[in-house]
Amino acid sequence: MNLIELKQINKQFAGQPILKNIDLVVEEGDFMTFLGPSGCGKTTTLRVIAGLENPEGGIVRIGGTTVADGDKLQFVPPAKRGLNLVFQNYALWPHMTVMENVAFGLQMKKLPKPEIRAKVEATLGKLHILDYKDRYPSELSGGQQQRVAIARAIVTEPRILLLDEPLSNLDAKLRVEMRSELKRLHRELNTTVIYVTHDQSEALTLSTKVAVFSEGSLLQVDTPRNLYRRPRHVKIADFIGNPKINLLSASYSQENEGTGSTRIDSPLGSISLQDLIPPGKGKVTLAVRPEDMTISHEPTAQAAPFQIYAVLPAGSETLIQLQSGDTGLLVKEIGEQDYVLDSTVWLNIDPRKLLVYDGESGELLSL
Ligand SMILES: Nc1ncnc2c1ncn2[C@@H]1O[C@H](COP(=O)(O)OP(=O)(O)OP(=O)(O)O)[C@@H](O)[C@H]1O
Ligand SMILES: [Mg+2]
């Protein structure tokens, strides 16, 4: 079921367009992540859904009910939208203890005291902050406060949970631990989550779907797997994946009239691809993930030679930096690998793993 629908949402601040024709569907049970660099409109979109901002144009529907309609000025206030929000800058009540902060929403619902206590303690336990239950927010670190804010939002088991960078104050180790907790919570609570982050690896690990923002527009809404394997825009290919994808300028031309095969010339050599690009010739960008190439000590068909520039062991894998003229490439191999510096090698690339992008628009051209 479509739980949240955004249609042609437009939002301006001081005459500047901030959200541009945002179309988005969040289905019941999704863990939807808004991903994109700072200032691209993630928080603003979340605030439009929550009802803290009213769009100038477009429609917001929650559970089939229209809660905002830019043209008709229809507007359902935040408290009546059935959702809970944890802000980027969470605000705990300073005069209440952790226990009281988290219990507040349940007290409003007039639950019996023992039940409130049990629920709050269970939630604090899940977030590893039960020991701090009698402290005041000022006696907690930023990361602990952030977890209290999450506890306060989930303890009432809302139908929709909006989380704006809820892990931003945690150290690297705790961030990774909290990922598993959030994933479990999503399952256990049966909640629909919208989650904001600019951390691509967090987005890939947590989400059922990811919405990639760029300058107020949506570039792609897809599963983490598709986003990684078939990024529809070169900007997404460049943004998703660590180590980064290799991007190479290339040109294409038709091999033989009528055969439907295209020749792509790049620093990798000449590669033939089938049914790819409109007839003619022009510029493209080739993208290939570091793990989608292997190094060969023998020349491979039509492949260009590279030199080993650096070998970077990283425990369970080895990154190998290759160089040919001005072109640098990164290859990732599993396990410990060793190569002689400056020796000449060739690359094996499965053409099906190559992504080809229009040199002008950046749109994906591969089938
Ligand atoms: N109340 C406001 N008044 C004016 N401009 C605003 C307002 N709120 C946001 N903006 C602008 O809108 C743009 C999008 O802001 P938004 O907070 O949605 O970005 P974001 O993607 O959440 O970024 P970050 O990752 O840094 O949190 C920014 O350029 C920001 O300066
Ligand atoms: Mg933000």
PDB file of N, CA, C and O in Angstrom, residues 233-275:
ATOM      1  N   HIS A 233      22.362   7.680 -13.209  1.00  0.00           N
ATOM      2  CA  HIS A 233      23.058   8.916 -13.567  1.00  0.00           C
ATOM      3  C   HIS A 233      24.503   8.821 -13.097  1.00  0.00           C
ATOM      4  O   HIS A 233      24.775   8.217 -12.057  1.00  0.00           O
ATOM      5  N   VAL A 234      25.392   9.408 -13.860  1.00  0.00           N
ATOM      6  CA  VAL A 234      26.817   9.303 -13.526  1.00  0.00           C
ATOM      7  C   VAL A 234      27.112   9.906 -12.151  1.00  0.00           C
ATOM      8  O   VAL A 234      27.997   9.454 -11.433  1.00  0.00           O
ATOM      9  N   LYS A 235      26.307  10.912 -11.754  1.00  0.00           N
ATOM     10  CA  LYS A 235      26.490  11.505 -10.418  1.00  0.00           C
ATOM     11  C   LYS A 235      26.241  10.479  -9.328  1.00  0.00           C
ATOM     12  O   LYS A 235      26.895  10.504  -8.285  1.00  0.00           O
ATOM     13  N   ILE A 236      25.259   9.590  -9.550  1.00  0.00           N
ATOM     14  CA  ILE A 236      24.948   8.568  -8.545  1.00  0.00           C
ATOM     15  C   ILE A 236      26.067   7.530  -8.522  1.00  0.00           C
ATOM     16  O   ILE A 236      26.527   7.108  -7.467  1.00  0.00           O
ATOM     17  N   ALA A 237      26.510   7.137  -9.714  1.00  0.00           N
ATOM     18  CA  ALA A 237      27.611   6.172  -9.804  1.00  0.00           C
ATOM     19  C   ALA A 237      28.809   6.692  -9.020  1.00  0.00           C
ATOM     20  O   ALA A 237      29.464   5.955  -8.281  1.00  0.00           O
ATOM     21  N   ASP A 238      29.061   7.967  -9.155  1.00  0.00           N
ATOM     22  CA  ASP A 238      30.218   8.588  -8.518  1.00  0.00           C
ATOM     23  C   ASP A 238      30.046   8.671  -7.001  1.00  0.00           C
ATOM     24  O   ASP A 238      31.003   8.591  -6.244  1.00  0.00           O
ATOM     25  N   PHE A 239      28.795   8.828  -6.562  1.00  0.00           N
ATOM     26  CA  PHE A 239      28.499   9.073  -5.141  1.00  0.00           C
ATOM     27  C   PHE A 239      28.397   7.770  -4.344  1.00  0.00           C
ATOM     28  O   PHE A 239      28.717   7.735  -3.154  1.00  0.00           O
ATOM     29  N   ILE A 240      27.945   6.696  -5.002  1.00  0.00           N
ATOM     30  CA  ILE A 240      27.662   5.450  -4.291  1.00  0.00           C
ATOM     31  C   ILE A 240      28.817   4.469  -4.456  1.00  0.00           C
ATOM     32  O   ILE A 240      29.250   4.211  -5.577  1.00  0.00           O
ATOM     33  N   GLY A 241      29.245   3.895  -3.353  1.00  0.00           N
ATOM     34  CA  GLY A 241      30.301   2.881  -3.422  1.00  0.00           C
ATOM     35  C   GLY A 241      31.597   3.374  -2.807  1.00  0.00           C
ATOM     36  O   GLY A 241      32.007   4.509  -3.029  1.00  0.00           O
ATOM     37  N   ASN A 242      32.197   2.515  -2.009  1.00  0.00           N
ATOM     38  CA  ASN A 242      33.463   2.821  -1.376  1.00  0.00           C
ATOM     39  C   ASN A 242      34.330   1.556  -1.420  1.00  0.00           C
ATOM     40  O   ASN A 242      33.942   0.545  -0.857  1.00  0.00           O
ATOM     41  N   PRO A 243      35.469   1.525  -2.106  1.00  0.00           N
ATOM     42  CA  PRO A 243      36.079   2.614  -2.868  1.00  0.00           C
ATOM     43  C   PRO A 243      35.206   3.041  -4.052  1.00  0.00           C
ATOM     44  O   PRO A 243      34.349   2.309  -4.500  1.00  0.00           O
ATOM     45  N   LYS A 244      35.507   4.254  -4.519  1.00  0.00           N
ATOM     46  CA  LYS A 244      34.687   4.845  -5.572  1.00  0.00           C
ATOM     47  C   LYS A 244      34.796   4.091  -6.898  1.00  0.00           C
ATOM     48  O   LYS A 244      35.816   3.470  -7.185  1.00  0.00           O
ATOM     49  N   ILE A 245      33.743   4.234  -7.679  1.00  0.00           N
ATOM     50  CA  ILE A 245      33.721   3.658  -9.025  1.00  0.00           C
ATOM     51  C   ILE A 245      34.779   4.379  -9.895  1.00  0.00           C
ATOM     52  O   ILE A 245      35.107   5.532  -9.645  1.00  0.00           O
ATOM     53  N   ASN A 246      35.326   3.666 -10.865  1.00  0.00           N
ATOM     54  CA  ASN A 246      36.260   4.288 -11.821  1.00  0.00           C
ATOM     55  C   ASN A 246      35.465   4.942 -12.941  1.00  0.00           C
ATOM     56  O   ASN A 246      34.591   4.306 -13.533  1.00  0.00           O
ATOM     57  N   LEU A 247      35.754   6.205 -13.225  1.00  0.00           N
ATOM     58  CA  LEU A 247      35.081   6.915 -14.321  1.00  0.00           C
ATOM     59  C   LEU A 247      36.133   7.285 -15.372  1.00  0.00           C
ATOM     60  O   LEU A 247      37.202   7.790 -15.029  1.00  0.00           O
ATOM     61  N   LEU A 248      35.813   7.008 -16.636  1.00  0.00           N
ATOM     62  CA  LEU A 248      36.771   7.248 -17.719  1.00  0.00           C
ATOM     63  C   LEU A 248      36.083   7.928 -18.885  1.00  0.00           C
ATOM     64  O   LEU A 248      34.986   7.509 -19.294  1.00  0.00           O
ATOM     65  N   SER A 249      36.717   8.963 -19.421  1.00  0.00           N
ATOM     66  CA  SER A 249      36.174   9.590 -20.631  1.00  0.00           C
ATOM     67  C   SER A 249      36.431   8.661 -21.803  1.00  0.00           C
ATOM     68  O   SER A 249      37.498   8.063 -21.899  1.00  0.00           O
ATOM     69  N   ALA A 250      35.433   8.565 -22.678  1.00  0.00           N
ATOM     70  CA  ALA A 250      35.562   7.650 -23.818  1.00  0.00           C
ATOM     71  C   ALA A 250      34.794   8.219 -25.003  1.00  0.00           C
ATOM     72  O   ALA A 250      33.998   9.141 -24.856  1.00  0.00           O
ATOM     73  N   SER A 251      35.067   7.649 -26.181  1.00  0.00           N
ATOM     74  CA  SER A 251      34.271   8.040 -27.347  1.00  0.00           C
ATOM     75  C   SER A 251      33.681   6.769 -27.952  1.00  0.00           C
ATOM     76  O   SER A 251      34.199   5.676 -27.742  1.00  0.00           O
ATOM     77  N   TYR A 252      32.548   6.939 -28.649  1.00  0.00           N
ATOM     78  CA  TYR A 252      31.941   5.754 -29.244  1.00  0.00           C
ATOM     79  C   TYR A 252      31.695   5.982 -30.727  1.00  0.00           C
ATOM     80  O   TYR A 252      31.554   7.119 -31.187  1.00  0.00           O
ATOM     81  N   SER A 253      31.695   4.894 -31.475  1.00  0.00           N
ATOM     82  CA  SER A 253      31.320   4.975 -32.886  1.00  0.00           C
ATOM     83  C   SER A 253      30.729   3.631 -33.301  1.00  0.00           C
ATOM     84  O   SER A 253      30.963   2.617 -32.632  1.00  0.00           O
ATOM     85  N   GLN A 254      29.952   3.632 -34.361  1.00  0.00           N
ATOM     86  CA  GLN A 254      29.348   2.376 -34.825  1.00  0.00           C
ATOM     87  C   GLN A 254      30.419   1.519 -35.478  1.00  0.00           C
ATOM     88  O   GLN A 254      31.254   2.020 -36.218  1.00  0.00           O
ATOM     89  N   GLU A 255      30.383   0.216 -35.178  1.00  0.00           N
ATOM     90  CA  GLU A 255      31.407  -0.682 -35.730  1.00  0.00           C
ATOM     91  C   GLU A 255      31.215  -0.879 -37.220  1.00  0.00           C
ATOM     92  O   GLU A 255      32.016  -0.474 -38.024  1.00  0.00           O
ATOM     93  N   ASN A 256      30.075  -1.504 -37.570  1.00  0.00           N
ATOM     94  CA  ASN A 256      29.736  -1.720 -38.979  1.00  0.00           C
ATOM     95  C   ASN A 256      28.266  -1.392 -39.106  1.00  0.00           C
ATOM     96  O   ASN A 256      27.481  -1.799 -38.264  1.00  0.00           O
ATOM     97  N   GLU A 257      27.911  -0.664 -40.142  1.00  0.00           N
ATOM     98  CA  GLU A 257      26.501  -0.324 -40.332  1.00  0.00           C
ATOM     99  C   GLU A 257      25.632  -1.570 -40.212  1.00  0.00           C
ATOM    100  O   GLU A 257      25.952  -2.615 -40.780  1.00  0.00           O
ATOM    101  N   GLY A 258      24.581  -1.476 -39.442  1.00  0.00           N
ATOM    102  CA  GLY A 258      23.601  -2.564 -39.434  1.00  0.00           C
ATOM    103  C   GLY A 258      23.857  -3.673 -38.435  1.00  0.00           C
ATOM    104  O   GLY A 258      22.969  -4.434 -38.135  1.00  0.00           O
ATOM    105  N   THR A 259      25.076  -3.773 -37.869  1.00  0.00           N
ATOM    106  CA  THR A 259      25.313  -4.874 -36.928  1.00  0.00           C
ATOM    107  C   THR A 259      24.810  -4.545 -35.539  1.00  0.00           C
ATOM    108  O   THR A 259      24.656  -5.421 -34.701  1.00  0.00           O
ATOM    109  N   GLY A 260      24.579  -3.261 -35.287  1.00  0.00           N
ATOM    110  CA  GLY A 260      24.074  -2.857 -33.983  1.00  0.00           C
ATOM    111  C   GLY A 260      25.136  -2.842 -32.907  1.00  0.00           C
ATOM    112  O   GLY A 260      24.836  -2.638 -31.743  1.00  0.00           O
ATOM    113  N   SER A 261      26.392  -3.049 -33.276  1.00  0.00           N
ATOM    114  CA  SER A 261      27.395  -3.035 -32.225  1.00  0.00           C
ATOM    115  C   SER A 261      28.176  -1.719 -32.262  1.00  0.00           C
ATOM    116  O   SER A 261      28.382  -1.122 -33.317  1.00  0.00           O
ATOM    117  N   THR A 262      28.546  -1.294 -31.082  1.00  0.00           N
ATOM    118  CA  THR A 262      29.187  -0.002 -30.913  1.00  0.00           C
ATOM    119  C   THR A 262      30.594  -0.216 -30.385  1.00  0.00           C
ATOM    120  O   THR A 262      30.802  -1.048 -29.503  1.00  0.00           O
ATOM    121  N   ARG A 263      31.537   0.552 -30.924  1.00  0.00           N
ATOM    122  CA  ARG A 263      32.889   0.437 -30.409  1.00  0.00           C
ATOM    123  C   ARG A 263      33.157   1.596 -29.458  1.00  0.00           C
ATOM    124  O   ARG A 263      32.873   2.752 -29.779  1.00  0.00           O
ATOM    125  N   ILE A 264      33.679   1.261 -28.300  1.00  0.00           N
ATOM    126  CA  ILE A 264      33.987   2.299 -27.322  1.00  0.00           C
ATOM    127  C   ILE A 264      35.486   2.336 -27.105  1.00  0.00           C
ATOM    128  O   ILE A 264      36.100   1.343 -26.726  1.00  0.00           O
ATOM    129  N   ASP A 265      36.062   3.501 -27.403  1.00  0.00           N
ATOM    130  CA  ASP A 265      37.506   3.672 -27.211  1.00  0.00           C
ATOM    131  C   ASP A 265      37.748   4.497 -25.957  1.00  0.00           C
ATOM    132  O   ASP A 265      37.212   5.601 -25.821  1.00  0.00           O
ATOM    133  N   SER A 266      38.538   3.930 -25.074  1.00  0.00           N
ATOM    134  CA  SER A 266      38.830   4.621 -23.813  1.00  0.00           C
ATOM    135  C   SER A 266      40.230   4.225 -23.388  1.00  0.00           C
ATOM    136  O   SER A 266      40.861   3.382 -24.033  1.00  0.00           O
ATOM    137  N   PRO A 267      40.706   4.789 -22.283  1.00  0.00           N
ATOM    138  CA  PRO A 267      42.031   4.354 -21.797  1.00  0.00           C
ATOM    139  C   PRO A 267      42.081   2.859 -21.490  1.00  0.00           C
ATOM    140  O   PRO A 267      43.163   2.303 -21.326  1.00  0.00           O
ATOM    141  N   LEU A 268      40.924   2.191 -21.432  1.00  0.00           N
ATOM    142  CA  LEU A 268      40.918   0.741 -21.216  1.00  0.00           C
ATOM    143  C   LEU A 268      41.214  -0.029 -22.492  1.00  0.00           C
ATOM    144  O   LEU A 268      41.393  -1.242 -22.469  1.00  0.00           O
ATOM    145  N   GLY A 269      41.175   0.668 -23.624  1.00  0.00           N
ATOM    146  CA  GLY A 269      41.347  -0.003 -24.911  1.00  0.00           C
ATOM    147  C   GLY A 269      40.051   0.107 -25.706  1.00  0.00           C
ATOM    148  O   GLY A 269      39.239   0.998 -25.462  1.00  0.00           O
ATOM    149  N   SER A 270      39.866  -0.823 -26.624  1.00  0.00           N
ATOM    150  CA  SER A 270      38.658  -0.826 -27.457  1.00  0.00           C
ATOM    151  C   SER A 270      37.720  -1.905 -26.984  1.00  0.00           C
ATOM    152  O   SER A 270      38.129  -3.048 -26.797  1.00  0.00           O
ATOM    153  N   ILE A 271      36.452  -1.548 -26.787  1.00  0.00           N
ATOM    154  CA  ILE A 271      35.488  -2.540 -26.317  1.00  0.00           C
ATOM    155  C   ILE A 271      34.273  -2.477 -27.234  1.00  0.00           C
ATOM    156  O   ILE A 271      33.804  -1.387 -27.584  1.00  0.00           O
ATOM    157  N   SER A 272      33.770  -3.659 -27.623  1.00  0.00           N
ATOM    158  CA  SER A 272      32.553  -3.707 -28.437  1.00  0.00           C
ATOM    159  C   SER A 272      31.352  -3.978 -27.554  1.00  0.00           C
ATOM    160  O   SER A 272      31.379  -4.903 -26.750  1.00  0.00           O
ATOM    161  N   LEU A 273      30.314  -3.177 -27.708  1.00  0.00           N
ATOM    162  CA  LEU A 273      29.085  -3.413 -26.943  1.00  0.00           C
ATOM    163  C   LEU A 273      27.917  -3.471 -27.917  1.00  0.00           C
ATOM    164  O   LEU A 273      27.918  -2.806 -28.956  1.00  0.00           O
ATOM    165  N   GLN A 274      26.918  -4.261 -27.552  1.00  0.00           N
ATOM    166  CA  GLN A 274      25.753  -4.435 -28.427  1.00  0.00           C
ATOM    167  C   GLN A 274      24.637  -3.455 -28.055  1.00  0.00           C
ATOM    168  O   GLN A 274      24.418  -3.176 -26.879  1.00  0.00           O
ATOM    169  N   ASP A 275      23.901  -2.990 -29.051  1.00  0.00           N
ATOM    170  CA  ASP A 275      22.654  -2.250 -28.862  1.00  0.00           C
ATOM    171  C   ASP A 275      22.708  -1.226 -27.739  1.00  0.00           C
ATOM    172  O   ASP A 275      21.979  -1.320 -26.769  1.00  0.00           O
TER     173      ASP A 275
END
